[in-house]
């Protein structure tokens, strides 16, 4: 069975075509920095590798390009769109409606659209991917795999907000958590690596969007993102944790309207608001040149991550392992080093040589005597989505 996985993020679209159940990757790629001047596409297949800068204005443009590459005589992996039997879509917010992978129909799409307000950078892109895929792969089954599903094990005392009870009971206002497909995949890989039944793991997903999870014995116990994917760690364009009274001050005293405030916090804050850059690669480069704003932004981001690590060690009453994953977590030696610096009180001791020499795969970058394992585990949300999609349509 050929399963196409589409992972439409806020500024990128990752895709992989799998042969299932043997999990063979037939082709893969990523469209990066969508809507920016330096947007690009990387595409790999058994026939050819493509890596080029190309103007990509929006997610529809990106998805049309991907479909053309899949069918391309020189770059593609299929001769006909009918070879693809199922398409698995990453969907960020499932609210309280979806707790597991589900086949997509008009009702599912309507519910995803209703949740635009809670994930304005993601759910619209996710739904765009679904609509384009349905129009192209007309004979393929479509599945939605939700970022929120892995976090359904978070206990009530952790997911409930200290606001009047009726807001949870009548309106489902609670912590949902996101990046769940990634946190699930890497935490399972970490448990496999540790070779233990009982484990206390902190998984740190660092990309344009960032989040951190406390995972005990394979179940998520707490998570930094909440009702929407906007709070917690400092992100590319999102502020992360902020005193909610600032919102009222912006509206009541500075006379911003509600939509302007939402836009500021979702698309103009985070690293972009602090430095003028949303991509950490650019921020690190500028910091090395002596840019004080970029240096401070890195310090702020690292400080926030450390605060969450400390709180989750306390919540789980211990720690066996921390995992770095996603674009920044896997590729930024600097960020991993800064996060792990001066953390020996928790038994976290980084091997700087192992950190700087990391290339790929699951890797232990902790010192031999470190009480806590420090792992780099490349996330593979696409494989996890392919597995869940295949299992959905091949249930006995």
Short mmCIF file of the C-alpha atoms (twelve columns), coordinates in Angstrom:
data_MODEL
# 
_entry.id   MODEL 
# 
loop_
_atom_site.group_PDB 
_atom_site.id 
_atom_site.type_symbol 
_atom_site.label_atom_id 
_atom_site.label_alt_id 
_atom_site.label_comp_id 
_atom_site.label_asym_id 
_atom_site.label_seq_id 
_atom_site.Cartn_x 
_atom_site.Cartn_y 
_atom_site.Cartn_z 
_atom_site.pdbx_PDB_model_num 
ATOM 1   C CA . UNK A 1   0.000   0.000  0.000   1 
ATOM 2   C CA . UNK A 2   1.417   3.405  -0.973  1 
ATOM 3   C CA . UNK A 3   0.732   6.055  1.659   1 
ATOM 4   C CA . UNK A 4   1.513   9.733  1.057   1 
ATOM 5   C CA . UNK A 5   2.088   11.774 4.193   1 
ATOM 6   C CA . UNK A 6   1.578   15.533 4.142   1 
ATOM 7   C CA . UNK A 7   2.830   17.576 7.088   1 
ATOM 8   C CA . UNK A 8   1.800   21.168 6.429   1 
ATOM 9   C CA . UNK A 9   3.394   23.432 9.040   1 
ATOM 10  C CA . UNK A 10  3.191   27.180 9.555   1 
ATOM 11  C CA . UNK A 11  6.047   27.921 7.141   1 
ATOM 12  C CA . UNK A 12  6.842   24.572 5.518   1 
ATOM 13  C CA . UNK A 13  5.377   21.424 3.998   1 
ATOM 14  C CA . UNK A 14  7.134   18.126 4.585   1 
ATOM 15  C CA . UNK A 15  6.102   15.087 2.605   1 
ATOM 16  C CA . UNK A 16  7.037   11.440 2.281   1 
ATOM 17  C CA . UNK A 17  5.693   8.655  0.137   1 
ATOM 18  C CA . UNK A 18  5.826   5.274  1.877   1 
ATOM 19  C CA . UNK A 19  5.378   1.701  0.828   1 
ATOM 20  C CA . UNK A 20  3.516   0.121  3.735   1 
ATOM 21  C CA . UNK A 21  3.710   -1.913 5.861   1 
ATOM 22  C CA . UNK A 22  7.420   -2.349 5.097   1 
ATOM 23  C CA . UNK A 23  7.911   1.392  5.762   1 
ATOM 24  C CA . UNK A 24  10.089  1.925  2.711   1 
ATOM 25  C CA . UNK A 25  10.439  5.600  1.757   1 
ATOM 26  C CA . UNK A 26  9.896   5.980  -1.999  1 
ATOM 27  C CA . UNK A 27  10.501  9.712  -2.056  1 
ATOM 28  C CA . UNK A 28  10.551  12.602 0.366   1 
ATOM 29  C CA . UNK A 29  11.045  16.299 0.543   1 
ATOM 30  C CA . UNK A 30  10.362  19.604 2.193   1 
ATOM 31  C CA . UNK A 31  9.186   22.948 0.940   1 
ATOM 32  C CA . UNK A 32  10.779  25.478 3.280   1 
ATOM 33  C CA . UNK A 33  10.311  29.167 4.175   1 
ATOM 34  C CA . UNK A 34  6.971   29.462 2.379   1 
ATOM 35  C CA . UNK A 35  6.051   33.061 1.633   1 
ATOM 36  C CA . UNK A 36  9.589   34.328 2.186   1 
ATOM 37  C CA . UNK A 37  12.058  35.611 -0.369  1 
ATOM 38  C CA . UNK A 38  14.401  32.643 0.087   1 
ATOM 39  C CA . UNK A 39  11.847  29.816 -0.123  1 
ATOM 40  C CA . UNK A 40  13.147  26.515 -1.438  1 
ATOM 41  C CA . UNK A 41  12.376  22.877 -2.109  1 
ATOM 42  C CA . UNK A 42  14.375  19.740 -1.413  1 
ATOM 43  C CA . UNK A 43  13.189  16.515 -3.038  1 
ATOM 44  C CA . UNK A 44  14.709  13.058 -2.887  1 
ATOM 45  C CA . UNK A 45  13.806  9.950  -4.835  1 
ATOM 46  C CA . UNK A 46  15.619  6.904  -6.153  1 
ATOM 47  C CA . UNK A 47  15.884  8.661  -9.509  1 
ATOM 48  C CA . UNK A 48  17.159  12.091 -8.601  1 
ATOM 49  C CA . UNK A 49  17.763  14.617 -5.826  1 
ATOM 50  C CA . UNK A 50  16.515  18.152 -6.312  1 
ATOM 51  C CA . UNK A 51  17.539  21.141 -4.207  1 
ATOM 52  C CA . UNK A 52  16.741  24.606 -5.427  1 
ATOM 53  C CA . UNK A 53  15.527  28.058 -4.495  1 
ATOM 54  C CA . UNK A 54  12.106  28.792 -5.915  1 
ATOM 55  C CA . UNK A 55  9.411   31.366 -5.200  1 
ATOM 56  C CA . UNK A 56  6.644   29.684 -3.236  1 
ATOM 57  C CA . UNK A 57  3.934   32.131 -2.288  1 
ATOM 58  C CA . UNK A 58  1.609   30.000 -0.169  1 
ATOM 59  C CA . UNK A 59  0.736   26.471 0.896   1 
ATOM 60  C CA . UNK A 60  -1.423  25.772 -2.163  1 
ATOM 61  C CA . UNK A 61  1.495   26.705 -4.402  1 
ATOM 62  C CA . UNK A 62  3.721   24.377 -2.337  1 
ATOM 63  C CA . UNK A 63  1.322   21.443 -2.533  1 
ATOM 64  C CA . UNK A 64  0.825   21.840 -6.288  1 
ATOM 65  C CA . UNK A 65  4.607   21.723 -6.692  1 
ATOM 66  C CA . UNK A 66  4.856   18.550 -4.599  1 
ATOM 67  C CA . UNK A 67  2.215   16.778 -6.678  1 
ATOM 68  C CA . UNK A 68  4.042   17.690 -9.895  1 
ATOM 69  C CA . UNK A 69  7.299   16.298 -8.474  1 
ATOM 70  C CA . UNK A 70  5.661   13.013 -7.451  1 
ATOM 71  C CA . UNK A 71  4.527   12.501 -11.029 1 
ATOM 72  C CA . UNK A 72  7.609   13.931 -12.734 1 
ATOM 73  C CA . UNK A 73  9.370   11.517 -15.093 1 
ATOM 74  C CA . UNK A 74  12.835  12.491 -13.840 1 
ATOM 75  C CA . UNK A 75  12.158  13.201 -10.154 1 
ATOM 76  C CA . UNK A 76  9.026   11.319 -9.199  1 
ATOM 77  C CA . UNK A 77  8.186   7.928  -7.707  1 
ATOM 78  C CA . UNK A 78  4.802   7.145  -9.244  1 
ATOM 79  C CA . UNK A 79  3.499   6.907  -12.783 1 
ATOM 80  C CA . UNK A 80  -0.101  7.541  -11.835 1 
ATOM 81  C CA . UNK A 81  -1.854  9.241  -8.954  1 
ATOM 82  C CA . UNK A 82  -3.974  6.086  -8.562  1 
ATOM 83  C CA . UNK A 83  -0.942  4.313  -7.132  1 
ATOM 84  C CA . UNK A 84  -1.449  6.283  -3.909  1 
ATOM 85  C CA . UNK A 85  -4.121  4.480  -1.902  1 
ATOM 86  C CA . UNK A 86  -4.115  6.654  1.204   1 
ATOM 87  C CA . UNK A 87  -3.010  10.110 2.264   1 
ATOM 88  C CA . UNK A 88  -2.207  10.822 5.914   1 
ATOM 89  C CA . UNK A 89  -2.425  14.434 7.038   1 
ATOM 90  C CA . UNK A 90  -0.943  16.032 10.095  1 
ATOM 91  C CA . UNK A 91  -3.610  18.186 11.756  1 
ATOM 92  C CA . UNK A 92  -2.478  20.330 14.652  1 
ATOM 93  C CA . UNK A 93  -5.651  20.912 16.672  1 
ATOM 94  C CA . UNK A 94  -8.288  18.264 17.204  1 
ATOM 95  C CA . UNK A 95  -9.950  19.969 20.157  1 
ATOM 96  C CA . UNK A 96  -12.028 17.613 22.258  1 
ATOM 97  C CA . UNK A 97  -13.605 16.040 19.169  1 
ATOM 98  C CA . UNK A 98  -10.715 13.869 17.993  1 
ATOM 99  C CA . UNK A 99  -8.649  11.669 20.259  1 
ATOM 100 C CA . UNK A 100 -7.330  9.291  17.607  1 
ATOM 101 C CA . UNK A 101 -6.610  9.029  13.880  1 
ATOM 102 C CA . UNK A 102 -9.779  9.231  11.798  1 
ATOM 103 C CA . UNK A 103 -10.882 8.989  8.165   1 
ATOM 104 C CA . UNK A 104 -11.620 12.437 6.765   1 
ATOM 105 C CA . UNK A 105 -15.117 13.383 5.635   1 
ATOM 106 C CA . UNK A 106 -17.032 16.645 5.410   1 
ATOM 107 C CA . UNK A 107 -17.837 16.607 9.132   1 
ATOM 108 C CA . UNK A 108 -14.175 16.167 10.074  1 
ATOM 109 C CA . UNK A 109 -13.182 19.013 7.747   1 
ATOM 110 C CA . UNK A 110 -15.824 21.291 9.220   1 
ATOM 111 C CA . UNK A 111 -14.559 20.596 12.721  1 
ATOM 112 C CA . UNK A 112 -10.951 21.274 11.665  1 
ATOM 113 C CA . UNK A 113 -12.136 24.594 10.202  1 
ATOM 114 C CA . UNK A 114 -13.995 25.479 13.406  1 
ATOM 115 C CA . UNK A 115 -10.678 25.125 15.223  1 
ATOM 116 C CA . UNK A 116 -8.905  27.676 12.984  1 
ATOM 117 C CA . UNK A 117 -9.284  30.241 15.746  1 
ATOM 118 C CA . UNK A 118 -7.271  28.060 18.146  1 
ATOM 119 C CA . UNK A 119 -4.487  27.182 15.677  1 
ATOM 120 C CA . UNK A 120 -4.523  30.020 13.126  1 
ATOM 121 C CA . UNK A 121 -1.001  29.300 11.820  1 
ATOM 122 C CA . UNK A 122 -1.577  25.579 11.369  1 
ATOM 123 C CA . UNK A 123 -5.127  24.275 10.960  1 
ATOM 124 C CA . UNK A 124 -5.759  26.415 7.844   1 
ATOM 125 C CA . UNK A 125 -2.584  25.022 6.246   1 
ATOM 126 C CA . UNK A 126 -3.565  21.506 7.331   1 
ATOM 127 C CA . UNK A 127 -7.022  21.856 5.779   1 
ATOM 128 C CA . UNK A 128 -5.531  23.326 2.603   1 
ATOM 129 C CA . UNK A 129 -3.403  20.197 2.297   1 
ATOM 130 C CA . UNK A 130 -6.475  18.015 2.745   1 
ATOM 131 C CA . UNK A 131 -8.489  19.895 0.129   1 
ATOM 132 C CA . UNK A 132 -5.689  19.831 -2.453  1 
ATOM 133 C CA . UNK A 133 -5.025  16.127 -1.811  1 
ATOM 134 C CA . UNK A 134 -8.719  15.277 -2.188  1 
ATOM 135 C CA . UNK A 135 -8.889  17.106 -5.502  1 
ATOM 136 C CA . UNK A 136 -5.803  15.347 -6.870  1 
ATOM 137 C CA . UNK A 137 -5.864  11.874 -5.292  1 
ATOM 138 C CA . UNK A 138 -9.556  11.334 -5.865  1 
ATOM 139 C CA . UNK A 139 -9.466  7.577  -5.299  1 
ATOM 140 C CA . UNK A 140 -7.276  7.658  -2.200  1 
ATOM 141 C CA . UNK A 141 -8.570  7.460  1.349   1 
ATOM 142 C CA . UNK A 142 -7.690  10.483 3.503   1 
ATOM 143 C CA . UNK A 143 -6.781  10.281 7.195   1 
ATOM 144 C CA . UNK A 144 -6.233  12.966 9.813   1 
ATOM 145 C CA . UNK A 145 -3.604  12.380 12.499  1 
ATOM 146 C CA . UNK A 146 -3.923  14.928 15.307  1 
ATOM 147 C CA . UNK A 147 -1.102  16.582 17.227  1 
ATOM 148 C CA . UNK A 148 -3.340  16.711 20.280  1 
ATOM 149 C CA . UNK A 149 -3.960  12.945 20.519  1 
ATOM 150 C CA . UNK A 150 -0.767  11.945 22.392  1 
ATOM 151 C CA . UNK A 151 -1.531  14.415 25.161  1 
ATOM 152 C CA . UNK A 152 -4.891  12.895 26.098  1 
ATOM 153 C CA . UNK A 153 -3.144  11.088 28.978  1 
ATOM 154 C CA . UNK A 154 -2.342  14.369 30.751  1 
ATOM 155 C CA . UNK A 155 -4.155  14.229 34.128  1 
ATOM 156 C CA . UNK A 156 -6.921  16.652 34.980  1 
ATOM 157 C CA . UNK A 157 -4.886  18.530 37.575  1 
ATOM 158 C CA . UNK A 158 -2.420  19.384 34.799  1 
ATOM 159 C CA . UNK A 159 -4.780  20.103 31.894  1 
ATOM 160 C CA . UNK A 160 -7.425  22.086 33.774  1 
ATOM 161 C CA . UNK A 161 -7.130  25.861 34.052  1 
ATOM 162 C CA . UNK A 162 -7.937  27.715 37.278  1 
ATOM 163 C CA . UNK A 163 -10.969 29.469 35.817  1 
ATOM 164 C CA . UNK A 164 -14.676 28.844 36.577  1 
ATOM 165 C CA . UNK A 165 -15.560 25.167 36.084  1 
ATOM 166 C CA . UNK A 166 -18.222 25.831 33.470  1 
ATOM 167 C CA . UNK A 167 -15.575 26.909 30.943  1 
ATOM 168 C CA . UNK A 168 -14.256 23.361 30.902  1 
ATOM 169 C CA . UNK A 169 -17.605 21.641 31.320  1 
ATOM 170 C CA . UNK A 170 -19.534 23.693 28.749  1 
ATOM 171 C CA . UNK A 171 -16.847 24.970 26.383  1 
ATOM 172 C CA . UNK A 172 -13.972 22.436 26.642  1 
ATOM 173 C CA . UNK A 173 -11.433 25.116 27.529  1 
ATOM 174 C CA . UNK A 174 -8.402  23.174 28.725  1 
ATOM 175 C CA . UNK A 175 -4.791  22.345 27.907  1 
ATOM 176 C CA . UNK A 176 -4.672  20.170 24.802  1 
ATOM 177 C CA . UNK A 177 -0.984  20.057 23.863  1 
ATOM 178 C CA . UNK A 178 0.559   19.873 20.393  1 
ATOM 179 C CA . UNK A 179 3.440   18.351 18.400  1 
ATOM 180 C CA . UNK A 180 2.078   15.115 19.834  1 
ATOM 181 C CA . UNK A 181 3.075   12.975 16.859  1 
ATOM 182 C CA . UNK A 182 6.683   14.091 17.300  1 
ATOM 183 C CA . UNK A 183 6.734   13.706 21.099  1 
ATOM 184 C CA . UNK A 184 5.176   10.233 20.808  1 
ATOM 185 C CA . UNK A 185 7.694   9.082  18.208  1 
ATOM 186 C CA . UNK A 186 10.847  10.302 19.957  1 
ATOM 187 C CA . UNK A 187 9.737   9.257  23.453  1 
ATOM 188 C CA . UNK A 188 9.140   5.715  22.186  1 
ATOM 189 C CA . UNK A 189 12.572  5.756  20.540  1 
ATOM 190 C CA . UNK A 190 14.104  6.969  23.826  1 
ATOM 191 C CA . UNK A 191 12.406  4.208  25.830  1 
ATOM 192 C CA . UNK A 192 13.699  1.684  23.311  1 
ATOM 193 C CA . UNK A 193 17.211  3.126  23.620  1 
ATOM 194 C CA . UNK A 194 17.132  3.142  27.431  1 
ATOM 195 C CA . UNK A 195 15.860  -0.440 27.494  1 
ATOM 196 C CA . UNK A 196 13.780  0.061  30.625  1 
ATOM 197 C CA . UNK A 197 10.136  -0.444 31.528  1 
ATOM 198 C CA . UNK A 198 9.757   2.587  33.761  1 
ATOM 199 C CA . UNK A 199 11.136  5.904  32.589  1 
ATOM 200 C CA . UNK A 200 10.914  9.649  33.164  1 
ATOM 201 C CA . UNK A 201 11.715  11.536 29.985  1 
ATOM 202 C CA . UNK A 202 11.576  15.156 28.875  1 
ATOM 203 C CA . UNK A 203 11.195  15.575 25.132  1 
ATOM 204 C CA . UNK A 204 12.148  18.972 23.686  1 
ATOM 205 C CA . UNK A 205 10.768  19.739 20.223  1 
ATOM 206 C CA . UNK A 206 12.521  22.820 18.878  1 
ATOM 207 C CA . UNK A 207 11.590  24.195 15.477  1 
ATOM 208 C CA . UNK A 208 9.724   27.252 14.218  1 
ATOM 209 C CA . UNK A 209 7.170   26.049 16.721  1 
ATOM 210 C CA . UNK A 210 8.562   24.797 20.046  1 
ATOM 211 C CA . UNK A 211 7.239   22.614 22.836  1 
ATOM 212 C CA . UNK A 212 8.377   20.423 25.693  1 
ATOM 213 C CA . UNK A 213 6.703   17.372 27.230  1 
ATOM 214 C CA . UNK A 214 7.009   15.378 30.432  1 
ATOM 215 C CA . UNK A 215 6.617   11.694 29.516  1 
ATOM 216 C CA . UNK A 216 6.424   9.114  32.285  1 
ATOM 217 C CA . UNK A 217 6.355   5.408  31.424  1 
ATOM 218 C CA . UNK A 218 5.418   6.262  27.840  1 
ATOM 219 C CA . UNK A 219 2.485   8.514  28.735  1 
ATOM 220 C CA . UNK A 220 2.428   12.285 28.469  1 
ATOM 221 C CA . UNK A 221 1.954   13.871 31.896  1 
ATOM 222 C CA . UNK A 222 2.387   17.559 31.038  1 
ATOM 223 C CA . UNK A 223 3.138   19.765 28.075  1 
ATOM 224 C CA . UNK A 224 4.111   23.385 27.456  1 
ATOM 225 C CA . UNK A 225 1.536   24.227 24.773  1 
ATOM 226 C CA . UNK A 226 -2.017  24.592 25.985  1 
ATOM 227 C CA . UNK A 227 -5.444  25.551 24.648  1 
ATOM 228 C CA . UNK A 228 -3.793  26.654 21.410  1 
ATOM 229 C CA . UNK A 229 -0.207  26.277 20.143  1 
ATOM 230 C CA . UNK A 230 0.771   29.760 21.313  1 
ATOM 231 C CA . UNK A 231 2.108   29.569 24.872  1 
ATOM 232 C CA . UNK A 232 5.054   27.896 26.557  1 
ATOM 233 C CA . UNK A 233 8.472   28.231 24.952  1 
ATOM 234 C CA . UNK A 234 9.559   31.191 22.803  1 
ATOM 235 C CA . UNK A 235 8.942   30.344 19.152  1 
ATOM 236 C CA . UNK A 236 9.763   31.718 15.717  1 
ATOM 237 C CA . UNK A 237 6.907   34.227 15.599  1 
ATOM 238 C CA . UNK A 238 4.882   33.350 18.727  1 
ATOM 239 C CA . UNK A 239 5.521   34.843 22.140  1 
ATOM 240 C CA . UNK A 240 5.064   31.755 24.260  1 
ATOM 241 C CA . UNK A 241 4.115   32.405 27.896  1 
ATOM 242 C CA . UNK A 242 2.925   35.941 28.507  1 
ATOM 243 C CA . UNK A 243 1.021   37.685 31.300  1 
ATOM 244 C CA . UNK A 244 -2.560  37.814 29.989  1 
ATOM 245 C CA . UNK A 245 -3.033  41.293 31.465  1 
ATOM 246 C CA . UNK A 246 -0.722  42.570 28.715  1 
ATOM 247 C CA . UNK A 247 -3.437  41.694 26.203  1 
ATOM 248 C CA . UNK A 248 -5.950  43.869 28.027  1 
ATOM 249 C CA . UNK A 249 -3.402  46.666 28.308  1 
ATOM 250 C CA . UNK A 250 -2.780  46.571 24.554  1 
ATOM 251 C CA . UNK A 251 -6.516  46.769 23.898  1 
ATOM 252 C CA . UNK A 252 -7.695  49.149 26.602  1 
ATOM 253 C CA . UNK A 253 -4.734  51.493 26.990  1 
ATOM 254 C CA . UNK A 254 -2.839  51.307 23.695  1 
ATOM 255 C CA . UNK A 255 -6.066  50.983 21.664  1 
ATOM 256 C CA . UNK A 256 -5.126  47.980 19.536  1 
ATOM 257 C CA . UNK A 257 -8.133  45.988 18.357  1 
ATOM 258 C CA . UNK A 258 -8.462  42.305 19.171  1 
ATOM 259 C CA . UNK A 259 -7.404  41.085 15.738  1 
ATOM 260 C CA . UNK A 260 -4.284  43.264 15.838  1 
ATOM 261 C CA . UNK A 261 -3.284  41.871 19.224  1 
ATOM 262 C CA . UNK A 262 -3.798  38.309 18.032  1 
ATOM 263 C CA . UNK A 263 -1.663  39.021 14.956  1 
ATOM 264 C CA . UNK A 264 1.075   40.567 17.087  1 
ATOM 265 C CA . UNK A 265 1.263   37.585 19.437  1 
ATOM 266 C CA . UNK A 266 0.957   34.933 16.706  1 
ATOM 267 C CA . UNK A 267 2.976   36.341 13.806  1 
ATOM 268 C CA . UNK A 268 5.068   39.288 15.021  1 
ATOM 269 C CA . UNK A 269 6.416   38.117 18.371  1 
ATOM 270 C CA . UNK A 270 8.819   35.400 19.498  1 
ATOM 271 C CA . UNK A 271 12.240  35.471 17.886  1 
ATOM 272 C CA . UNK A 272 10.949  37.670 15.060  1 
ATOM 273 C CA . UNK A 273 9.755   40.350 17.461  1 
ATOM 274 C CA . UNK A 274 12.981  40.213 19.444  1 
ATOM 275 C CA . UNK A 275 15.449  40.185 16.551  1 
ATOM 276 C CA . UNK A 276 13.781  40.824 13.205  1 
ATOM 277 C CA . UNK A 277 14.523  37.191 12.256  1 
ATOM 278 C CA . UNK A 278 12.209  34.201 12.709  1 
ATOM 279 C CA . UNK A 279 14.675  31.507 11.659  1 
ATOM 280 C CA . UNK A 280 17.167  30.403 14.308  1 
ATOM 281 C CA . UNK A 281 19.835  29.810 11.678  1 
ATOM 282 C CA . UNK A 282 19.812  33.514 10.923  1 
ATOM 283 C CA . UNK A 283 19.697  34.461 14.608  1 
ATOM 284 C CA . UNK A 284 22.683  32.275 15.510  1 
ATOM 285 C CA . UNK A 285 24.680  33.714 12.612  1 
ATOM 286 C CA . UNK A 286 23.893  37.267 13.691  1 
ATOM 287 C CA . UNK A 287 24.694  36.499 17.335  1 
ATOM 288 C CA . UNK A 288 28.119  35.237 16.307  1 
ATOM 289 C CA . UNK A 289 28.659  38.558 14.536  1 
ATOM 290 C CA . UNK A 290 27.977  40.360 17.805  1 
ATOM 291 C CA . UNK A 291 24.311  41.299 17.349  1 
ATOM 292 C CA . UNK A 292 23.223  42.044 20.941  1 
ATOM 293 C CA . UNK A 293 19.495  41.573 20.228  1 
ATOM 294 C CA . UNK A 294 20.125  38.114 18.813  1 
ATOM 295 C CA . UNK A 295 22.345  37.179 21.756  1 
ATOM 296 C CA . UNK A 296 19.652  38.259 24.198  1 
ATOM 297 C CA . UNK A 297 16.946  36.381 22.284  1 
ATOM 298 C CA . UNK A 298 18.999  33.173 22.517  1 
ATOM 299 C CA . UNK A 299 19.487  33.716 26.250  1 
ATOM 300 C CA . UNK A 300 15.756  34.269 26.713  1 
ATOM 301 C CA . UNK A 301 14.832  31.167 24.737  1 
ATOM 302 C CA . UNK A 302 17.308  28.980 26.638  1 
ATOM 303 C CA . UNK A 303 16.184  30.365 29.990  1 
ATOM 304 C CA . UNK A 304 12.554  29.494 29.202  1 
ATOM 305 C CA . UNK A 305 13.480  25.931 28.231  1 
ATOM 306 C CA . UNK A 306 15.479  25.474 31.450  1 
ATOM 307 C CA . UNK A 307 12.537  26.676 33.555  1 
ATOM 308 C CA . UNK A 308 10.314  24.028 31.991  1 
ATOM 309 C CA . UNK A 309 12.905  21.300 32.491  1 
ATOM 310 C CA . UNK A 310 13.099  22.195 36.177  1 
ATOM 311 C CA . UNK A 311 9.334   22.160 36.607  1 
ATOM 312 C CA . UNK A 312 8.940   18.801 34.861  1 
ATOM 313 C CA . UNK A 313 11.707  17.190 36.923  1 
ATOM 314 C CA . UNK A 314 9.727   18.295 39.945  1 
ATOM 315 C CA . UNK A 315 6.402   17.091 38.514  1 
ATOM 316 C CA . UNK A 316 7.767   13.627 37.731  1 
ATOM 317 C CA . UNK A 317 9.977   13.489 40.843  1 
ATOM 318 C CA . UNK A 318 12.990  12.553 38.775  1 
ATOM 319 C CA . UNK A 319 14.498  12.387 35.316  1 
ATOM 320 C CA . UNK A 320 16.168  9.633  33.305  1 
ATOM 321 C CA . UNK A 321 16.590  11.270 29.929  1 
ATOM 322 C CA . UNK A 322 16.118  14.457 27.931  1 
ATOM 323 C CA . UNK A 323 15.612  14.341 24.176  1 
ATOM 324 C CA . UNK A 324 16.351  17.068 21.646  1 
ATOM 325 C CA . UNK A 325 14.428  16.824 18.393  1 
ATOM 326 C CA . UNK A 326 13.020  18.723 15.383  1 
ATOM 327 C CA . UNK A 327 14.855  21.172 13.144  1 
ATOM 328 C CA . UNK A 328 16.590  23.215 15.838  1 
ATOM 329 C CA . UNK A 329 16.928  20.435 18.393  1 
ATOM 330 C CA . UNK A 330 18.594  18.150 15.871  1 
ATOM 331 C CA . UNK A 331 20.760  20.712 14.088  1 
ATOM 332 C CA . UNK A 332 21.733  23.431 16.557  1 
ATOM 333 C CA . UNK A 333 24.825  22.453 18.517  1 
ATOM 334 C CA . UNK A 334 24.703  25.895 20.122  1 
ATOM 335 C CA . UNK A 335 21.163  25.574 21.497  1 
ATOM 336 C CA . UNK A 336 21.765  22.082 22.882  1 
ATOM 337 C CA . UNK A 337 24.935  23.296 24.584  1 
ATOM 338 C CA . UNK A 338 23.289  26.353 26.103  1 
ATOM 339 C CA . UNK A 339 20.281  24.400 27.386  1 
ATOM 340 C CA . UNK A 340 22.469  21.768 29.063  1 
ATOM 341 C CA . UNK A 341 24.969  24.223 30.562  1 
ATOM 342 C CA . UNK A 342 24.921  24.549 34.369  1 
ATOM 343 C CA . UNK A 343 22.308  21.805 34.766  1 
ATOM 344 C CA . UNK A 344 24.430  19.386 36.799  1 
ATOM 345 C CA . UNK A 345 22.094  19.894 39.776  1 
ATOM 346 C CA . UNK A 346 19.666  17.666 37.849  1 
ATOM 347 C CA . UNK A 347 22.383  15.223 36.802  1 
ATOM 348 C CA . UNK A 348 22.483  16.657 33.263  1 
ATOM 349 C CA . UNK A 349 26.072  16.724 31.993  1 
ATOM 350 C CA . UNK A 350 26.774  17.269 28.317  1 
ATOM 351 C CA . UNK A 351 29.713  15.810 26.418  1 
ATOM 352 C CA . UNK A 352 30.727  18.827 24.342  1 
ATOM 353 C CA . UNK A 353 32.737  16.750 21.890  1 
ATOM 354 C CA . UNK A 354 29.808  14.399 21.209  1 
ATOM 355 C CA . UNK A 355 27.503  17.401 20.870  1 
ATOM 356 C CA . UNK A 356 29.713  19.140 18.322  1 
ATOM 357 C CA . UNK A 357 30.396  15.990 16.287  1 
ATOM 358 C CA . UNK A 358 26.783  14.839 15.959  1 
ATOM 359 C CA . UNK A 359 25.784  14.047 12.389  1 
ATOM 360 C CA . UNK A 360 22.614  11.931 12.301  1 
ATOM 361 C CA . UNK A 361 20.587  9.159  13.898  1 
ATOM 362 C CA . UNK A 362 19.894  8.493  17.568  1 
ATOM 363 C CA . UNK A 363 22.894  9.709  19.551  1 
ATOM 364 C CA . UNK A 364 23.847  9.922  23.217  1 
ATOM 365 C CA . UNK A 365 25.653  13.231 23.835  1 
ATOM 366 C CA . UNK A 366 25.867  12.984 27.622  1 
ATOM 367 C CA . UNK A 367 29.046  12.430 29.611  1 
ATOM 368 C CA . UNK A 368 29.678  8.870  30.719  1 
ATOM 369 C CA . UNK A 369 29.023  9.756  34.364  1 
ATOM 370 C CA . UNK A 370 25.930  11.870 33.631  1 
ATOM 371 C CA . UNK A 371 23.000  10.610 35.684  1 
ATOM 372 C CA . UNK A 372 20.634  11.780 32.961  1 
ATOM 373 C CA . UNK A 373 20.984  10.625 29.377  1 
ATOM 374 C CA . UNK A 374 21.006  13.424 26.812  1 
ATOM 375 C CA . UNK A 375 19.805  12.124 23.462  1 
ATOM 376 C CA . UNK A 376 19.403  13.598 20.013  1 
ATOM 377 C CA . UNK A 377 16.619  11.717 18.254  1 
ATOM 378 C CA . UNK A 378 15.582  12.861 14.786  1 
ATOM 379 C CA . UNK A 379 11.828  13.084 14.805  1 
ATOM 380 C CA . UNK A 380 9.934   11.284 12.098  1 
ATOM 381 C CA . UNK A 381 6.405   12.570 12.284  1 
ATOM 382 C CA . UNK A 382 5.849   11.416 8.719   1 
ATOM 383 C CA . UNK A 383 6.620   7.770  9.542   1 
ATOM 384 C CA . UNK A 384 4.392   7.920  12.616  1 
ATOM 385 C CA . UNK A 385 1.570   9.390  10.504  1 
ATOM 386 C CA . UNK A 386 2.094   6.703  7.842   1 
ATOM 387 C CA . UNK A 387 1.871   3.963  10.476  1 
ATOM 388 C CA . UNK A 388 -1.313  5.348  11.960  1 
ATOM 389 C CA . UNK A 389 -2.856  5.898  8.522   1 
ATOM 390 C CA . UNK A 390 -2.006  2.372  7.394   1 
ATOM 391 C CA . UNK A 391 -3.330  0.874  10.637  1 
ATOM 392 C CA . UNK A 392 -6.587  2.850  10.319  1 
ATOM 393 C CA . UNK A 393 -7.351  1.430  6.897   1 
ATOM 394 C CA . UNK A 394 -6.083  -2.096 7.581   1 
ATOM 395 C CA . UNK A 395 -7.822  -2.984 10.786  1 
ATOM 396 C CA . UNK A 396 -8.901  -6.600 11.086  1 
# 
